[in-house]
mmCIF file of C-alpha atoms in Angstrom:
data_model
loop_
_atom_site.group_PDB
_atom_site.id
_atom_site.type_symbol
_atom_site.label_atom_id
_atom_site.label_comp_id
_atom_site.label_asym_id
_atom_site.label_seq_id
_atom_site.Cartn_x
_atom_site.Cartn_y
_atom_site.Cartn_z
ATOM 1 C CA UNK A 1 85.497 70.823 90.454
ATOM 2 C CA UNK A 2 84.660 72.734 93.666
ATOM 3 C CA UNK A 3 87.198 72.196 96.749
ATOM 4 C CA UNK A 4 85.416 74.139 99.131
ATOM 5 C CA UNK A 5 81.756 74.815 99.131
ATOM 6 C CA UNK A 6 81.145 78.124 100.372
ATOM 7 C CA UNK A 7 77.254 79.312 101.577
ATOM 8 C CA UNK A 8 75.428 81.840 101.541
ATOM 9 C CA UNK A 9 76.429 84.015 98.732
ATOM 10 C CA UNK A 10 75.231 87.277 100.220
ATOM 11 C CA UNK A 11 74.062 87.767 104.133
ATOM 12 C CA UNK A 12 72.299 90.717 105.800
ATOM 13 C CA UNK A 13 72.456 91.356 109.739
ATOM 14 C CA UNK A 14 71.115 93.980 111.568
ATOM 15 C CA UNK A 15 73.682 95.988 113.641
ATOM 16 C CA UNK A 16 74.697 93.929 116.817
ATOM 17 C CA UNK A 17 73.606 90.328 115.694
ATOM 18 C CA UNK A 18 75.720 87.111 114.899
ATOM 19 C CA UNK A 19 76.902 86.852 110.866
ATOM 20 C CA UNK A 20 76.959 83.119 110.612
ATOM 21 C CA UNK A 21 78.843 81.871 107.228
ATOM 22 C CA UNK A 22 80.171 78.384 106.323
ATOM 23 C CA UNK A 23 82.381 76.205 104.007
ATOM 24 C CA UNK A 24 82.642 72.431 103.464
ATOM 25 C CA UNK A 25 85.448 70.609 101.880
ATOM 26 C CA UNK A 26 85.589 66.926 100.516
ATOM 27 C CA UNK A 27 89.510 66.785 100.660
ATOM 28 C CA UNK A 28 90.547 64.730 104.049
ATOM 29 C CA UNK A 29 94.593 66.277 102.822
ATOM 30 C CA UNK A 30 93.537 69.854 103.721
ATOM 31 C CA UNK A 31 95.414 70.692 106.478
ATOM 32 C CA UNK A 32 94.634 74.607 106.851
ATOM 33 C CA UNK A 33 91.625 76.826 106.903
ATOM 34 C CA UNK A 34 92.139 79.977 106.412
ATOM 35 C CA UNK A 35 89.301 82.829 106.438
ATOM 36 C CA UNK A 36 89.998 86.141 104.591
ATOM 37 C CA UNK A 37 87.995 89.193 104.430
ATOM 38 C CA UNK A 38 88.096 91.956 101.224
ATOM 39 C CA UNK A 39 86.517 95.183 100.853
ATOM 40 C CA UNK A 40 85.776 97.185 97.583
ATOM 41 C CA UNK A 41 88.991 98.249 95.506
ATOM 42 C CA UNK A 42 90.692 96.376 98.224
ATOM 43 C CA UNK A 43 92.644 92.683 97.978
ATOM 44 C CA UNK A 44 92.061 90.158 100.737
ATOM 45 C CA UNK A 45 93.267 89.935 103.836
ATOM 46 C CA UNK A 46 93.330 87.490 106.425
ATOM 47 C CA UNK A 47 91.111 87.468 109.273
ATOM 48 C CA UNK A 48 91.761 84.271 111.088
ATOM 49 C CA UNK A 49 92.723 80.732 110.071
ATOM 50 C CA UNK A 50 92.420 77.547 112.267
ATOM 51 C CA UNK A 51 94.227 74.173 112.118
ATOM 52 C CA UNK A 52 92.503 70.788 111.963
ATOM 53 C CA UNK A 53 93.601 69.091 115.514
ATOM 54 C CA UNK A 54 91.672 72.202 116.941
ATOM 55 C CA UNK A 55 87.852 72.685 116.679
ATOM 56 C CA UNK A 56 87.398 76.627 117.533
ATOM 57 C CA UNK A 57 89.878 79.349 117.588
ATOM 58 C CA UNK A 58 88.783 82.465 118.600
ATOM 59 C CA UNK A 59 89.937 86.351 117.761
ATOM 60 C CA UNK A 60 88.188 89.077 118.825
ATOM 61 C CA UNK A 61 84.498 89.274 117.618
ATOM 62 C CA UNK A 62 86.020 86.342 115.290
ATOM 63 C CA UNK A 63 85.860 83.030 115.584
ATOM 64 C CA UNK A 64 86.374 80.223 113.431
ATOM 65 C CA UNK A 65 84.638 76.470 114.351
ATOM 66 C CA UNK A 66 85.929 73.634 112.685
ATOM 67 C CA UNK A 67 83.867 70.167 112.310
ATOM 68 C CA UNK A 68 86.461 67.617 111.488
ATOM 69 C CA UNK A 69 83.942 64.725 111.103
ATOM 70 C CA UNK A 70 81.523 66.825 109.313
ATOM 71 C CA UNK A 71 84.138 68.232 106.801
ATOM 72 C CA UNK A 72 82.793 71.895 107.924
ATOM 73 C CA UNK A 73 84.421 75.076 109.064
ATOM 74 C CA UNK A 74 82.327 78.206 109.727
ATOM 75 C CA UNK A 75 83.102 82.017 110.246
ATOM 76 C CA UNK A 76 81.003 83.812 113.340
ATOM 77 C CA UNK A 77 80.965 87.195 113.845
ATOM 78 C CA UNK A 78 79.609 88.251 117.094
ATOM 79 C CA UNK A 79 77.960 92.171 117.475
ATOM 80 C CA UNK A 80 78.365 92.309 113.779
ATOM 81 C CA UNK A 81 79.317 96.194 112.899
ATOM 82 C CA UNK A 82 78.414 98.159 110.185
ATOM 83 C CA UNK A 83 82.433 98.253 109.629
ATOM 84 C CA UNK A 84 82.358 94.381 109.077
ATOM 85 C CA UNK A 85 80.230 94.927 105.395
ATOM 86 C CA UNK A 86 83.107 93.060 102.869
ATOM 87 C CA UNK A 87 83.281 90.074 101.512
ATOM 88 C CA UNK A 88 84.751 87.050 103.184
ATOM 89 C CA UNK A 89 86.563 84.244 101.635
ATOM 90 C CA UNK A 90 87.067 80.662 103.232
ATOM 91 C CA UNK A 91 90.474 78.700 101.625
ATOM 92 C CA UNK A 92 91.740 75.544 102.127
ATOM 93 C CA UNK A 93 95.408 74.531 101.767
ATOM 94 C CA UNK A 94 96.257 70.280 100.799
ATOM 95 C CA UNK A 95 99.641 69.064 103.224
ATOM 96 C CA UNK A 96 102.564 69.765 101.603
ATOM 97 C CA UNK A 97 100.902 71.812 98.592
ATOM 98 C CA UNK A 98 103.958 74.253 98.582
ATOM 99 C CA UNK A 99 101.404 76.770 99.788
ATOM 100 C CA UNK A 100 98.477 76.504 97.275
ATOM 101 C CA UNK A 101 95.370 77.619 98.415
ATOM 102 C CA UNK A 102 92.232 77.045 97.124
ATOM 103 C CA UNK A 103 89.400 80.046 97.898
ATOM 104 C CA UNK A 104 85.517 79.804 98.075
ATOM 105 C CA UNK A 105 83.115 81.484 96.045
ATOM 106 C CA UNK A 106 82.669 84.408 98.655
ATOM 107 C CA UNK A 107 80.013 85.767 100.791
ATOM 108 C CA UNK A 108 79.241 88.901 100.738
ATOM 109 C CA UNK A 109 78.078 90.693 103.853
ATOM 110 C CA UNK A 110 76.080 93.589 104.511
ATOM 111 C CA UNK A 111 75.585 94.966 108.318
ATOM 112 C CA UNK A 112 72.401 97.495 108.815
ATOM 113 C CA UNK A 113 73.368 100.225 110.874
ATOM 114 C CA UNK B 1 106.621 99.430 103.939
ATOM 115 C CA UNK B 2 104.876 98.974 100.742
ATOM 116 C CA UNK B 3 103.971 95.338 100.908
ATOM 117 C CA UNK B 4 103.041 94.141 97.196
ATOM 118 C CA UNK B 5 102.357 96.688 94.779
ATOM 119 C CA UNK B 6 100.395 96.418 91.527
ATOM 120 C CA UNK B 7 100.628 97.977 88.142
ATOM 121 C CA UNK B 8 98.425 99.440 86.308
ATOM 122 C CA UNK B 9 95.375 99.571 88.453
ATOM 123 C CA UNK B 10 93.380 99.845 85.566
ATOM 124 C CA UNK B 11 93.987 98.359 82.071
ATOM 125 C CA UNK B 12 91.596 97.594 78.917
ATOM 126 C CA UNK B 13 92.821 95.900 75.603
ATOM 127 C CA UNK B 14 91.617 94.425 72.520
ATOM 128 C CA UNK B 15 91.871 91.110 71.469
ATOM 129 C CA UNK B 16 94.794 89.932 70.385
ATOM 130 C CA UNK B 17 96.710 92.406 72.221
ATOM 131 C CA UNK B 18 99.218 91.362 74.895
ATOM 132 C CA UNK B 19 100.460 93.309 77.931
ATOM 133 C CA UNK B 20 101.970 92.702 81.361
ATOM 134 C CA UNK B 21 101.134 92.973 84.882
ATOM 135 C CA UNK B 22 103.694 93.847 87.016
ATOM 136 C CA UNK B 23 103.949 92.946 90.631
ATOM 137 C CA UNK B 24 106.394 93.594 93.284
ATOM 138 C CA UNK B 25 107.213 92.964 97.015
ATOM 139 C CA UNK B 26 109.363 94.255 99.448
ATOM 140 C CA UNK B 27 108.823 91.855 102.125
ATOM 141 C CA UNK B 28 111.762 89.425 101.106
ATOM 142 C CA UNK B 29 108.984 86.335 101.156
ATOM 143 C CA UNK B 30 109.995 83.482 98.731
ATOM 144 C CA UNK B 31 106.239 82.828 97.827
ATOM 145 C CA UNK B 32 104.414 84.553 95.660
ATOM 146 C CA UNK B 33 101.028 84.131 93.394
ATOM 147 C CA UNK B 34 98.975 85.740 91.086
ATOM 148 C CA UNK B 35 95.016 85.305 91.030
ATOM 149 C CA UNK B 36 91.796 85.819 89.465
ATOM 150 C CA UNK B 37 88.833 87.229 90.955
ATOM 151 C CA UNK B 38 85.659 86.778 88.898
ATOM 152 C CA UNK B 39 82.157 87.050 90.137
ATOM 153 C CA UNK B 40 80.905 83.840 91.860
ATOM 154 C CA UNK B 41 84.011 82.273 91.485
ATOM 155 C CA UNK B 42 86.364 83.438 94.331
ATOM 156 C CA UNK B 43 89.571 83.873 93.855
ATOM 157 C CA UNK B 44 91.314 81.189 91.095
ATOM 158 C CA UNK B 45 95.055 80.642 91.704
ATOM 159 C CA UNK B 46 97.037 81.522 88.172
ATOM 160 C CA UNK B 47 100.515 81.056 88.546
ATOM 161 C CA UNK B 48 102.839 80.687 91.879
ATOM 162 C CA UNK B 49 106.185 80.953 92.397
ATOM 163 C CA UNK B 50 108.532 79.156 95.067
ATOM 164 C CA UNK B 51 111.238 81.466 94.872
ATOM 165 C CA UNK B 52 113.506 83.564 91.960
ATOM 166 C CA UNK B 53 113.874 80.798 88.901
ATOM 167 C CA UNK B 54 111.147 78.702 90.135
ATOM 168 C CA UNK B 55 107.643 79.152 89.415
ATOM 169 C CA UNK B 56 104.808 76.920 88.643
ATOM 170 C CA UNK B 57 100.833 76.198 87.051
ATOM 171 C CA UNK B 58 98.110 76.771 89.219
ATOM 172 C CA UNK B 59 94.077 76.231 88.611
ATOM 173 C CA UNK B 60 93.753 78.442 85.604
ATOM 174 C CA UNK B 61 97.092 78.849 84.063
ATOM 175 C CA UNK B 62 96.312 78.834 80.414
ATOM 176 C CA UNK B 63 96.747 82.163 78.194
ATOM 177 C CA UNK B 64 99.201 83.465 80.594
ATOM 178 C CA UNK B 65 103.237 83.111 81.403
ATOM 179 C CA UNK B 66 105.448 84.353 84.290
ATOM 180 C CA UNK B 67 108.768 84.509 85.541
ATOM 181 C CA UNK B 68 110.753 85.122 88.241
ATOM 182 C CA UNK B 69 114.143 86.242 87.964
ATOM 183 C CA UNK B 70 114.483 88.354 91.355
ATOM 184 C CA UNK B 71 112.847 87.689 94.960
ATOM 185 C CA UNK B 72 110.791 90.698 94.680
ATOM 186 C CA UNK B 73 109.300 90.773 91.055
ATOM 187 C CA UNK B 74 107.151 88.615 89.704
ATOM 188 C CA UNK B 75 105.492 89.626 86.337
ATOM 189 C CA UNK B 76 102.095 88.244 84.955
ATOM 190 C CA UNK B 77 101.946 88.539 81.090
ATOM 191 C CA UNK B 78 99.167 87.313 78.814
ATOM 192 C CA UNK B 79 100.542 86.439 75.631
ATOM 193 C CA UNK B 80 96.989 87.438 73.287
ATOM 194 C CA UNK B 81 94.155 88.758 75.335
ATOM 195 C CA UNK B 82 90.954 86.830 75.010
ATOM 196 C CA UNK B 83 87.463 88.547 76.248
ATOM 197 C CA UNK B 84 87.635 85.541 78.410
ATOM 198 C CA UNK B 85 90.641 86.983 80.543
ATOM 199 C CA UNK B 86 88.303 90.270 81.832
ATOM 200 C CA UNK B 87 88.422 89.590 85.008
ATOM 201 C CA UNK B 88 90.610 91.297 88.647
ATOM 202 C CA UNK B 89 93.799 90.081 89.011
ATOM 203 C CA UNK B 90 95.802 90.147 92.296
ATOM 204 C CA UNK B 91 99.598 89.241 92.751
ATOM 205 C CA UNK B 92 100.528 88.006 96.450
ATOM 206 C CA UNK B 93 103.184 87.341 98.575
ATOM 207 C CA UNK B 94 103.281 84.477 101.295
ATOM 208 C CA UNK B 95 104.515 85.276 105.063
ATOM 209 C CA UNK B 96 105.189 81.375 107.215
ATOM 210 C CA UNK B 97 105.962 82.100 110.394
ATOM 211 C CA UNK B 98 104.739 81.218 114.154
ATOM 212 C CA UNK B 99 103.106 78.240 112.910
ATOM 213 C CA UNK B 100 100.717 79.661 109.714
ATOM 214 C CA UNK B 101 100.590 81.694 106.984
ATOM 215 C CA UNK B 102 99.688 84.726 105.564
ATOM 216 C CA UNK B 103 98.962 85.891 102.085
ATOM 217 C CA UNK B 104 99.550 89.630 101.190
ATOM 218 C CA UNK B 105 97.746 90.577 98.467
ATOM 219 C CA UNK B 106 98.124 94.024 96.312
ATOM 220 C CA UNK B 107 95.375 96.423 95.330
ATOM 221 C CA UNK B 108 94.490 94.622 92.121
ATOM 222 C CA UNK B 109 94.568 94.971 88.864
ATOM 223 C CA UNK B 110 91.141 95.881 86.963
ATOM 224 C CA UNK B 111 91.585 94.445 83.433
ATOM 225 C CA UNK B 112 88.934 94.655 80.819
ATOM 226 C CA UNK B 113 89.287 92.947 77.518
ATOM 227 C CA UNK B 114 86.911 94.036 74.596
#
């Protein structure tokens, strides 16, 4: 059974555009949202994570918008860079789960230089 | 600082075999994990541990043990490798502080199981 719903699998962007990737979660409990990003031979790392009485946090060229009602959180990345090409994870995390999170299938993105 | 290092990199066994993974931190965090990373599937939370004598089944515990006897080691064994258990592995350790969380993950293990 699938916690989080991650979409698309793969994504190409041409240098400078907007990488646009997203999650959905059934779970009401999840009270963290997490994105992480991994490159090859690398393990993950986080990149930005948002909590649910907020609906956008913003970092950088990274920003995370959360859609309570909808049960959706998605990961922009403005002037996508060729440096950006890794794969990004979305996680959730249940209240008081003594820090278990639960990761998404992945997306992995490529950025044309 | 060398954050959460991984051993071997690289392993392939046989079936049947057994080996361990070994995983340590040097961040003094309480929390620390092991996962899976297969193609498709994300990442798929092992075994955790709350702190030294305390540890606990995640997702996809089965075929493997751990323990956790100091703060900084926290050892992944399987007990008889199954072609089923090819797969990365990565060991983390949790940071909580200012209000979130932050997983730190090690380099990975590469395990191959023929």
């Amino acid at each position: 059974q699938q916690q989080v719903k991650q979409s698309p699998q793969s994504l190409i962007v041409q240098k400078g555009g907007i990488s646009i990737i997203n999650c959905a979660y059934e779970n009401t409990a999840f009270d963290y949202f997490p994105w992480y990003q991994q490159f090859p031979g690398k393990g993950p790392a986080l990149l930005i994570a948002i909590r649910p009485d907020v609906s956008e946090k913003k970092e950088g060229r990274f920003t995370i918008s959360f859609n309570k009602s909808a049960k959706q959180f998605s990961l922009h990345i403005m002037d996508s860079q060729p440096g950006d090409s890794a794969t990004y994870f979305c996680a959730v995390r249940i209240s008081g789960s003594a820090r278990q999170l639960t990761f998404g299938s992945g997306t992995q993105l490529t950025v044309l230089p | 600082n060398a954050g959460v290092t991984q051993t071997p990199k690289f392993q392939v066994l046989k079936t049947g075999q057994s080996m361990t993974l070994q995983c340590a931190q040097d961040m003094n965090h309480e929390y620390m994990s092991w996962y899976r990373q297969d193609p498709g599937m994300g990442l798929r939370l092992i075994h955790y541990s709350v702190g030294a004598g305390i540890t606990d089944q995640g997702e996809v515990p089965n075929g493997y043990n751990v323990s956790r006897s100091t703060t900084e080691d926290f050892p992944l064994r399987l007990l008889s490798a199954a072609p089923s258990q090819t797969s990365v592995y990565f060991c983390a350790s949790t940071y909580l502080g200012g209000g979130y969380e932050k997983l730190f993950f090690g380099s990975g293990t590469q395990l191959s199981v023929l």
